[in-house]
Coordinates of C-alpha atoms in Angstrom, one line a residue:
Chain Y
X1 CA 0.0 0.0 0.0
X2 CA 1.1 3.2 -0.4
X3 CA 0.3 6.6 1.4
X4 CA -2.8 7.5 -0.2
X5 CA -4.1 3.9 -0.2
X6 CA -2.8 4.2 3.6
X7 CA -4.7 7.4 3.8
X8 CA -8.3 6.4 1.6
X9 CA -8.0 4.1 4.4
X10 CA -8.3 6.3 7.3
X11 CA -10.9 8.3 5.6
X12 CA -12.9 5.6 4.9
X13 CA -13.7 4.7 8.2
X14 CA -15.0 8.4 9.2
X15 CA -17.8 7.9 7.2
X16 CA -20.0 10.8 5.9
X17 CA -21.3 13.3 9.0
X18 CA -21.9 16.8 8.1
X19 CA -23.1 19.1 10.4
X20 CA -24.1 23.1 9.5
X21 CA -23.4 25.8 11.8
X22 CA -25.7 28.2 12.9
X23 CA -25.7 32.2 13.2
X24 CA -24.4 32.1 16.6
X25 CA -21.0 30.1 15.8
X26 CA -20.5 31.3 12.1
X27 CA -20.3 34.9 14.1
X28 CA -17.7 33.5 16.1
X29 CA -15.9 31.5 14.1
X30 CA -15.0 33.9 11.6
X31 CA -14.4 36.8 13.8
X32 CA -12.9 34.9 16.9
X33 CA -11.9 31.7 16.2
X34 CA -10.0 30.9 19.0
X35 CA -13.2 31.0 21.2
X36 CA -14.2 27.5 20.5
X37 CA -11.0 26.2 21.7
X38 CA -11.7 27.8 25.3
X39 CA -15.6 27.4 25.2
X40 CA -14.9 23.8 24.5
X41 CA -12.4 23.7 27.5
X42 CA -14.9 25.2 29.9
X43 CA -17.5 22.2 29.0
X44 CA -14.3 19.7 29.5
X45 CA -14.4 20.9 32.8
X46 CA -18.2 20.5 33.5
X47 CA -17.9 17.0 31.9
X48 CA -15.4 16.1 34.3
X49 CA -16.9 17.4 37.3
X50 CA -20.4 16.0 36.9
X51 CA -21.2 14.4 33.9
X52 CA -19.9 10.8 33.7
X53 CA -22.8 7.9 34.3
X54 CA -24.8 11.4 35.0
X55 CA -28.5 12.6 33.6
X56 CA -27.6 16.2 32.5
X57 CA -29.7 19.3 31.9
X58 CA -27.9 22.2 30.3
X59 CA -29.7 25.2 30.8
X60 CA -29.4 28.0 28.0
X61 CA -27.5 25.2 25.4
X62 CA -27.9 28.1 21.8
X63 CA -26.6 25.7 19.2
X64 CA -25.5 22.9 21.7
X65 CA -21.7 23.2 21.0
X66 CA -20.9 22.0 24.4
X67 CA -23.3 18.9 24.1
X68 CA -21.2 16.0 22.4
X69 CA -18.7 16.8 25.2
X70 CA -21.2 16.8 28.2
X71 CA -23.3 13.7 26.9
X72 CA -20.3 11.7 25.9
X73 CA -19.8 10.2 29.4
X74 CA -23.2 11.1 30.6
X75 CA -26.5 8.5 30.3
X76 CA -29.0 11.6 29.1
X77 CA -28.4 15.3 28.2
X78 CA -31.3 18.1 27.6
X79 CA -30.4 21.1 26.3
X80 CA -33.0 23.9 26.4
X81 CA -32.8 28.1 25.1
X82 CA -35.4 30.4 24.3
X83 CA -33.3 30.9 20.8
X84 CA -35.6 28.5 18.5
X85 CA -33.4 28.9 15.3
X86 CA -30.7 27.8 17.8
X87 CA -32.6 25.2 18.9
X88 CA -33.2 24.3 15.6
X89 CA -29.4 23.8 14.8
X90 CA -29.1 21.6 17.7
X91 CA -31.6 19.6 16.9
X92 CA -30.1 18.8 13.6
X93 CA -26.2 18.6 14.8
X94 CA -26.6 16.6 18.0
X95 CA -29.9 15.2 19.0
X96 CA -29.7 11.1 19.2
X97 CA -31.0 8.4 21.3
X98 CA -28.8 10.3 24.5
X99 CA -29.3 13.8 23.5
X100 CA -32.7 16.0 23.3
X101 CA -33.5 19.8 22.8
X102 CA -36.8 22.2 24.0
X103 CA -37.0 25.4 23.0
X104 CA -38.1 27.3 26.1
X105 CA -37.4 30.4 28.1
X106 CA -35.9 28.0 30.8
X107 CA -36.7 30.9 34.1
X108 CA -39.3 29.3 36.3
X109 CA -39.5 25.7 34.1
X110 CA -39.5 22.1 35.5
X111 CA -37.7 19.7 33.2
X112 CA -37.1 17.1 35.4
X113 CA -34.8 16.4 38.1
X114 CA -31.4 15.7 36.8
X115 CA -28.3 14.8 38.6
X116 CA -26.4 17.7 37.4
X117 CA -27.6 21.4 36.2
X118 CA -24.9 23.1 33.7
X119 CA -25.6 26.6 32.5
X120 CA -22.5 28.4 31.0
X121 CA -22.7 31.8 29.8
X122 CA -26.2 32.5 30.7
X123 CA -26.6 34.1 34.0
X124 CA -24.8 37.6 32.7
X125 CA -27.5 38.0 30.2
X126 CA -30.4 37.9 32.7
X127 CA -31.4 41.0 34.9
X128 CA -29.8 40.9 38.7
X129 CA -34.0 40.9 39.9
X130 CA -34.5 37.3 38.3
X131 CA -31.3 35.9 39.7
X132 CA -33.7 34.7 42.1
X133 CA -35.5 32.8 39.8
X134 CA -32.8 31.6 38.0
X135 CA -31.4 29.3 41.0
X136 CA -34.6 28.0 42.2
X137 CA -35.2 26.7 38.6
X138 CA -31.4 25.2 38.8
X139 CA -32.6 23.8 42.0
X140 CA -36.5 22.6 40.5
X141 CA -34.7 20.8 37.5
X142 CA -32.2 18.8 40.5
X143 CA -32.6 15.5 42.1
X144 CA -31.6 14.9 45.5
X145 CA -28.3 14.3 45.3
X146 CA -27.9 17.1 42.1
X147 CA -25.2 19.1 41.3
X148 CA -24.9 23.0 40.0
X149 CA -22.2 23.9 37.5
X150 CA -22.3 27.8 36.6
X151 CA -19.3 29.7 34.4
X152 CA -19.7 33.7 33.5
X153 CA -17.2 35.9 32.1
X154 CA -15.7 37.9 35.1
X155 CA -16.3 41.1 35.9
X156 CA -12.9 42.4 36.4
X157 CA -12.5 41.1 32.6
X158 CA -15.8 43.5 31.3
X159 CA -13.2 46.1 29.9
X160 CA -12.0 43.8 27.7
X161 CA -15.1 42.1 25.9
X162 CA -15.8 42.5 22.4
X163 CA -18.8 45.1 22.1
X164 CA -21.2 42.1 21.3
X165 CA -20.4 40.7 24.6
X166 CA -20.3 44.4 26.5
X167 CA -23.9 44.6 25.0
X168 CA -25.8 41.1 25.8
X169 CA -24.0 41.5 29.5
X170 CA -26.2 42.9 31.5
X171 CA -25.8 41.2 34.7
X172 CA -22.0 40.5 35.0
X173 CA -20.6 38.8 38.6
X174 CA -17.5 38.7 40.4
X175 CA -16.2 35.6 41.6
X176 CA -17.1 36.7 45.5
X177 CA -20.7 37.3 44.5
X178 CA -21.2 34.2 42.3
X179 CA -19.6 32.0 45.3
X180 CA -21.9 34.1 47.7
X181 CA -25.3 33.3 46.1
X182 CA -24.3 29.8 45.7
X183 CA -23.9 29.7 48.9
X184 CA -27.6 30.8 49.8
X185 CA -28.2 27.7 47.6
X186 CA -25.8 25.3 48.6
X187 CA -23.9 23.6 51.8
X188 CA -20.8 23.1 49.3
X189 CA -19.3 25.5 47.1
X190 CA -16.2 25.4 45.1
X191 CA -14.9 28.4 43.2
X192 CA -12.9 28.0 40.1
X193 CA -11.1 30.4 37.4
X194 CA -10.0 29.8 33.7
X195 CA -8.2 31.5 31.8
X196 CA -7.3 30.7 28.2
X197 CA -8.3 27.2 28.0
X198 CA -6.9 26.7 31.9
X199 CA -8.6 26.2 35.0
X200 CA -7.1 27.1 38.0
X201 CA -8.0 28.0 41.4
X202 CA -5.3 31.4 41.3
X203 CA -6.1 35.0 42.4
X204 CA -10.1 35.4 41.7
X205 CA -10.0 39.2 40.3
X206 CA -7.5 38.0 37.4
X207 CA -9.6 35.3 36.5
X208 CA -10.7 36.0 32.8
X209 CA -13.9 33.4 33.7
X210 CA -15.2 32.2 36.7
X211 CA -17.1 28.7 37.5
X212 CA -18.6 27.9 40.8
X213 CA -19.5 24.2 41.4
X214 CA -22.5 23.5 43.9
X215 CA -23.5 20.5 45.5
X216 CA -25.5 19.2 48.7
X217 CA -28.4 21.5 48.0
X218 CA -30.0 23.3 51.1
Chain O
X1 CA 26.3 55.8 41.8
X2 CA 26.5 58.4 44.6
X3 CA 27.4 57.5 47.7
X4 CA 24.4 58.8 48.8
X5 CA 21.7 57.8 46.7
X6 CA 23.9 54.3 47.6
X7 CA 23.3 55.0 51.0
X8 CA 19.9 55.8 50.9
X9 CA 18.8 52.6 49.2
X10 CA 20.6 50.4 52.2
X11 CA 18.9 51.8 54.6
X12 CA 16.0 51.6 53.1
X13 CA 17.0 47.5 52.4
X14 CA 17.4 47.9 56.3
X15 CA 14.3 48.6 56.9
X16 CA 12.8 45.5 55.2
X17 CA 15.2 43.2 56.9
X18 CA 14.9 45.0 60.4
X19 CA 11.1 43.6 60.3
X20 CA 12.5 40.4 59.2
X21 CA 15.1 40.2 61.8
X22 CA 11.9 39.7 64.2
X23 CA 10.9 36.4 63.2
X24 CA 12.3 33.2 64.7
X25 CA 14.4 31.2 62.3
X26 CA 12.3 28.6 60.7
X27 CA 13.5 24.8 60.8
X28 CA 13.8 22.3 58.5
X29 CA 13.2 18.4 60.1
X30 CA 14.7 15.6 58.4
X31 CA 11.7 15.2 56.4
X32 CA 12.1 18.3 54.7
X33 CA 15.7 19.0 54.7
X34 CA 16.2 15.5 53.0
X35 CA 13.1 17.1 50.2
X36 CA 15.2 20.0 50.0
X37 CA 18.3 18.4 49.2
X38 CA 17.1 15.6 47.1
X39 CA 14.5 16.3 45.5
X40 CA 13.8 19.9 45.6
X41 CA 10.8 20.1 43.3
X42 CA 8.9 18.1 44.9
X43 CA 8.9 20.9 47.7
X44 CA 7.4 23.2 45.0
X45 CA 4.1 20.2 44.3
X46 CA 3.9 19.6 47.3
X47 CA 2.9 23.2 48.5
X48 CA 1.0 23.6 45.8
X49 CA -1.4 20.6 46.6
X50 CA -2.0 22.1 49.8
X51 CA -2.5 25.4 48.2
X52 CA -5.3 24.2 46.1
X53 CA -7.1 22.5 49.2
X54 CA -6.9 25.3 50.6
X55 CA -8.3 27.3 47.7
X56 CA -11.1 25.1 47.4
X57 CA -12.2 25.0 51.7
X58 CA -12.0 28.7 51.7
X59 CA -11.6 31.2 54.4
X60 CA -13.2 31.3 58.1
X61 CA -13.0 27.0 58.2
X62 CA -11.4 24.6 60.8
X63 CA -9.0 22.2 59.1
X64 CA -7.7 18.7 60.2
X65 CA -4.6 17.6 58.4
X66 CA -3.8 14.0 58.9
X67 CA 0.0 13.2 58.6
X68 CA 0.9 16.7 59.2
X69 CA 5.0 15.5 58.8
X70 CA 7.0 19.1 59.7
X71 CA 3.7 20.6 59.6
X72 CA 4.5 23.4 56.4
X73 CA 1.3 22.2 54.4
X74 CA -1.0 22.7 58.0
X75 CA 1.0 26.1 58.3
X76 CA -0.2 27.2 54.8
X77 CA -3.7 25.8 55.7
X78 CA -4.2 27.8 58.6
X79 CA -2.8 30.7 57.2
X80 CA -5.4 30.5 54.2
X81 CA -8.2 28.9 55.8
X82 CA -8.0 30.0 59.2
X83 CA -7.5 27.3 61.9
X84 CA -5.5 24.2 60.8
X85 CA -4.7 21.3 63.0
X86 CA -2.1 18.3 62.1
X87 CA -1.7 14.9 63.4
X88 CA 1.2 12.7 62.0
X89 CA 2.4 9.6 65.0
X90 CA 6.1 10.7 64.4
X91 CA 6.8 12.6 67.5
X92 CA 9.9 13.7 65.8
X93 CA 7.8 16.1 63.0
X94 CA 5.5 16.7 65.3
X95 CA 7.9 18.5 67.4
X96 CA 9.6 20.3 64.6
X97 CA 6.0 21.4 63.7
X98 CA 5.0 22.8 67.2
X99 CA 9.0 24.8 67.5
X100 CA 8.6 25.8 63.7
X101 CA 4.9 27.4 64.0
X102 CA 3.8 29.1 67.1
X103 CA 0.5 31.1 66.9
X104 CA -3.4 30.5 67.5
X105 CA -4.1 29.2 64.0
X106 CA -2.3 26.4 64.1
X107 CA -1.4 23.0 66.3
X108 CA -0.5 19.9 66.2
X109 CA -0.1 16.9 67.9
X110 CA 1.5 13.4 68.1
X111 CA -1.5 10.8 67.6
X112 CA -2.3 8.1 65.6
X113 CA -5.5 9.6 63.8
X114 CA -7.5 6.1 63.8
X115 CA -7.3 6.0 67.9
X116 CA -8.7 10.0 68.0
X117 CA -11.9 10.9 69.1
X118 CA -14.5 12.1 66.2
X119 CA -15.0 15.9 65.6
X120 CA -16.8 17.9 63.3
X121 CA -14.0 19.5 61.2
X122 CA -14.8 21.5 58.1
X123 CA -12.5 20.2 56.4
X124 CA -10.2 16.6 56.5
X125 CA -6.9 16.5 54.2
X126 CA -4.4 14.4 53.9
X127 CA -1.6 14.3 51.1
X128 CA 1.1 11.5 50.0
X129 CA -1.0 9.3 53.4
X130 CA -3.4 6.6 51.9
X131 CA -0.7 5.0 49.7
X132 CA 0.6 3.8 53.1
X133 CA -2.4 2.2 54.1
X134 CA -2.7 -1.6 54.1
X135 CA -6.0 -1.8 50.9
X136 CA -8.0 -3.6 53.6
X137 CA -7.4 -0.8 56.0
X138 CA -8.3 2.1 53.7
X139 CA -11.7 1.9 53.8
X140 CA -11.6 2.4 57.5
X141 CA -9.6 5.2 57.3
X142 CA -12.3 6.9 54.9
X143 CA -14.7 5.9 57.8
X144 CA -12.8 7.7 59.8
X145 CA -12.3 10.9 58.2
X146 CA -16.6 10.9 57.9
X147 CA -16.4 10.7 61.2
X148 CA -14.2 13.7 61.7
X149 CA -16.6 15.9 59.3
X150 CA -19.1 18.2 59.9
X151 CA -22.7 17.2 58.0
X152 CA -21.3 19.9 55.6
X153 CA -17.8 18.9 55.4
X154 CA -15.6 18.3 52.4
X155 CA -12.4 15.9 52.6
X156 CA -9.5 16.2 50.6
X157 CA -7.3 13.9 49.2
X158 CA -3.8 13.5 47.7
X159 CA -1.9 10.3 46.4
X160 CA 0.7 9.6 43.7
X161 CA -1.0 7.7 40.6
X162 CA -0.3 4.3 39.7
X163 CA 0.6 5.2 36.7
X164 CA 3.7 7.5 37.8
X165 CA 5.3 4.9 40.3
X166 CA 7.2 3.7 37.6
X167 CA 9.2 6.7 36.8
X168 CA 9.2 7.3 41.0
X169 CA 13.0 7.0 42.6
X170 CA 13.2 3.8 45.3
X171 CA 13.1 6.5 48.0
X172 CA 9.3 8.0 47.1
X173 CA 8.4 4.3 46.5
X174 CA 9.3 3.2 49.8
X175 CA 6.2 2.2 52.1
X176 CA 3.4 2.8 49.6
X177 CA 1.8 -0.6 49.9
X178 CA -1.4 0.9 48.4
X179 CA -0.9 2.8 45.3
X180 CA -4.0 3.9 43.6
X181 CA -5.6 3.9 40.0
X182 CA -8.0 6.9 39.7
X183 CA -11.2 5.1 39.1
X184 CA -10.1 3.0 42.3
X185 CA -9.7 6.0 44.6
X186 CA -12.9 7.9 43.2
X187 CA -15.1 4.7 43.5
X188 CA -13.4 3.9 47.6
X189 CA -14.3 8.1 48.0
X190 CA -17.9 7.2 46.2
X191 CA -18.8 4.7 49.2
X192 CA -18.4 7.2 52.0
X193 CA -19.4 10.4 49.5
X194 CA -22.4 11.4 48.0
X195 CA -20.4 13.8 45.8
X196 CA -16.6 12.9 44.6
X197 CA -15.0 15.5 42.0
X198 CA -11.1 14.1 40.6
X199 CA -8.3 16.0 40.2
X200 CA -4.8 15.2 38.6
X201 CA -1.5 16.9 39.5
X202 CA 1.6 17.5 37.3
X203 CA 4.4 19.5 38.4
X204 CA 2.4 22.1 40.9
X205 CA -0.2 22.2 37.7
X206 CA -3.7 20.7 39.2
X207 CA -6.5 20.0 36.2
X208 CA -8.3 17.2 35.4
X209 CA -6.5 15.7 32.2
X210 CA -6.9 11.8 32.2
X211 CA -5.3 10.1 35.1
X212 CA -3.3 8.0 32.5
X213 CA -0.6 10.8 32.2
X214 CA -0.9 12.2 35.6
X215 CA 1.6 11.9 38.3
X216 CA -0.5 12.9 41.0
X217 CA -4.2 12.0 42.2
X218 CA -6.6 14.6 44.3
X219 CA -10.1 13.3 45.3
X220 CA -12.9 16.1 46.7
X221 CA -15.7 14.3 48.6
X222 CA -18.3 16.3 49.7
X223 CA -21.7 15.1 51.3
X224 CA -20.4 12.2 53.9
X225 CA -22.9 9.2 53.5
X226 CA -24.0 7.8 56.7

């Protein structure tokens, strides 16, 4: 054989997938490419903290980007937004036997009760007054024993958002007063930052993003 | 330069080592005088485990650390977190520890931790201990440290991988009788947890990249069953 045969070989077995994009990552693929690599790392990290042999709700999923990474290891994953051409593209990227989508404005819903409650890059775009809201439905959509995984850009990093960002931001947190109304919320809270595609648990107001984990719900 | 910009800058160098000049000397044990010499980065990891334990307990908690050593990882515990106590049964750490840190955040204390009565600690860590542990014995040590937790309390734990022993010199090998695979050490943490989160350590660098290339394992249980 030679290195094409070697080659045809390889590609043969990757068979024929094609998936489209939507709106929200063609944006950000041609103007900021190098988002996906650390959006994609910040789901890495959800998937490892609470996703394996887990039923997962992700709770404002747009185009589902981060679900083959959080349903890989897990036993379900349900992605919901209140974007339905987002929805849409989820639907037909990533829904399978493991994987479903609902288009829904999420605030006040019961989907369930899931083991673990993921929701990255949502709770800067909804007004401080429904933050209330917001964490009972984490806690609504949990079982027992349920987790709570939450990432938003940082605060201390606003000056340095692209003006789509500065604009859809409305509700930015620092990582004291993410950790502090987990904390209303939950008996355990563990306070993470990432920067580039790196988590790390280093000085919170240089943190570009910041995650809190929650578990043992009150 | 001038003599007396030259003169200025000493005695302003004088200043910063006049306030240094007021602390005891520190002292290194055998322990950590042999890490030191031998195998100086391993000081560098092994701060920084304790660094990220602490990180993750936060401020304002009481912290027990179980085979304390010279005590430097409970120092940094209390330091970050608080209120640290260690317990290791070599009387000889133990009393480098209690000369070495002196102050109302920290103490220590010679003991073999499975003979000590139960408390309700915040926090229970122990780094570089478990591989020690006779397997049939470990799962009474986890027993133990539940019954050392508050309801609310989160444990901590740090071990070499399996994986790395290979690459480990004879001295770091010595005594670990029970070296653990990640998914053996999450699922022992899984009986006495409700809620176990893995780490891996390389170098002082703590993520959670598969266990296969990690040298070091950290387990976080949270939510001690009953």
């Amino acid at each position: 054989m030679n290195e094409k045969e070697v080659l045809d070989g390889v590609v043969g077995t990757l068979g024929d997938g094609r998936k489209v994009l939507g709106k929200h990552w063609s944006f950000n693929l041609r103007n900021d490419p190098k988002r996906l690599g650390f959006v994609l790392s910040r789901y890495t990290f959800c998937a490892k903290m609470g996703c394996a042999g887990k039923s997962v709700i992700e709770l404002g999923c747009s185009e589902g980007i981060g679900t083959p990474i959080l349903s890989e290891s897990a036993t379900r994953y349900h992605g919901v937004d209140l974007d339905g051409p987002a929805i849409e593209t989820a639907k037909q990227n990533f829904e399978n036997e493991k994987c479903i989508f609902t288009e829904a404005d999420f605030l006040g819903k019961r989907f369930g009760a899931f083991d673990t409650v993921i929701s990255m890059d949502v709770i800067e775009h909804i007004p401080a007054e429904q933050e209330g809201l917001f964490f009972r439905t984490v806690i609504d959509n949990m079982g027992e024993d349920g987790i709570c995984i939450v990432g938003t850009p940082n605060i201390t990093a606003s000056a340095y958002a692209s003006p789509a960002s500065q604009i859809g931001h409305i509700n930015l947190y620092s990582a004291d007063r993410l950790a502090s109304v987990f904390r209303k919320y939950f008996h355990t809270v563990f306070q993470f930052g990432i920067n580039d595609e790196v988590v790390h648990t280093g000085y919170a107001p240089m943190a570009h993003y910041i995650v809190c984990v929650g578990c043992y719900k009150k | 330069m001038e003599k007396g910009k030259m003169e200025k800058e000493r005695s302003k160098w004088f200043d910063v080592t006049d306030r240094m000049n007021q602390e005891d000397d520190v002292e290194f044990g055998r322990h950590l005088t042999y890490r030191m010499e031998k195998t100086p980065p391993q000081m560098a990891f092994f701060l920084s485990h304790y660094k990220f334990a602490a990180k993750l307990i936060g401020r304002g908690k009481k912290v027990l650390d179980i085979g304390c050593g010279e005590g430097l990882g409970t120092w940094l515990l209390a330091v970050e977190c608080g209120f640290a106590k260690g317990v290791d049964f070599d009387e000889d750490s133990v009393g480098i520890a209690q000369k070495n840190w002196r102050d109302q955040r920290v103490e220590f204390k010679t003991a073999d931790f499975m003979l000590e009565a139960p408390g309700t600690w915040d926090a229970v860590v122990n780094f570089d201990v478990i591989e020690h542990i006779r397997p049939e014995g470990a799962k009474g040590f986890l027993r133990r440290i539940g019954d050392n937790l508050a309801h609310d309390g989160i444990c901590i734990i740090g071990t070499p991988s399996l994986e790395s022993r290979k690459y480990a010199p004879d001295v770091s090998r010595a005594g670990q009788i029970n070296v653990y695979a990640q998914e053996r050490l999450e699922a022992e943490m899984k009986e006495h947890f409700h809620h176990v989160f893995m780490f891996t350590g390389n170098d002082e660098v703590i993520q959670t990249m598969s266990p296969r290339a990690a040298d070091y394992l950290i387990a976080v249980g949270c939510r001690k069953r009953n």
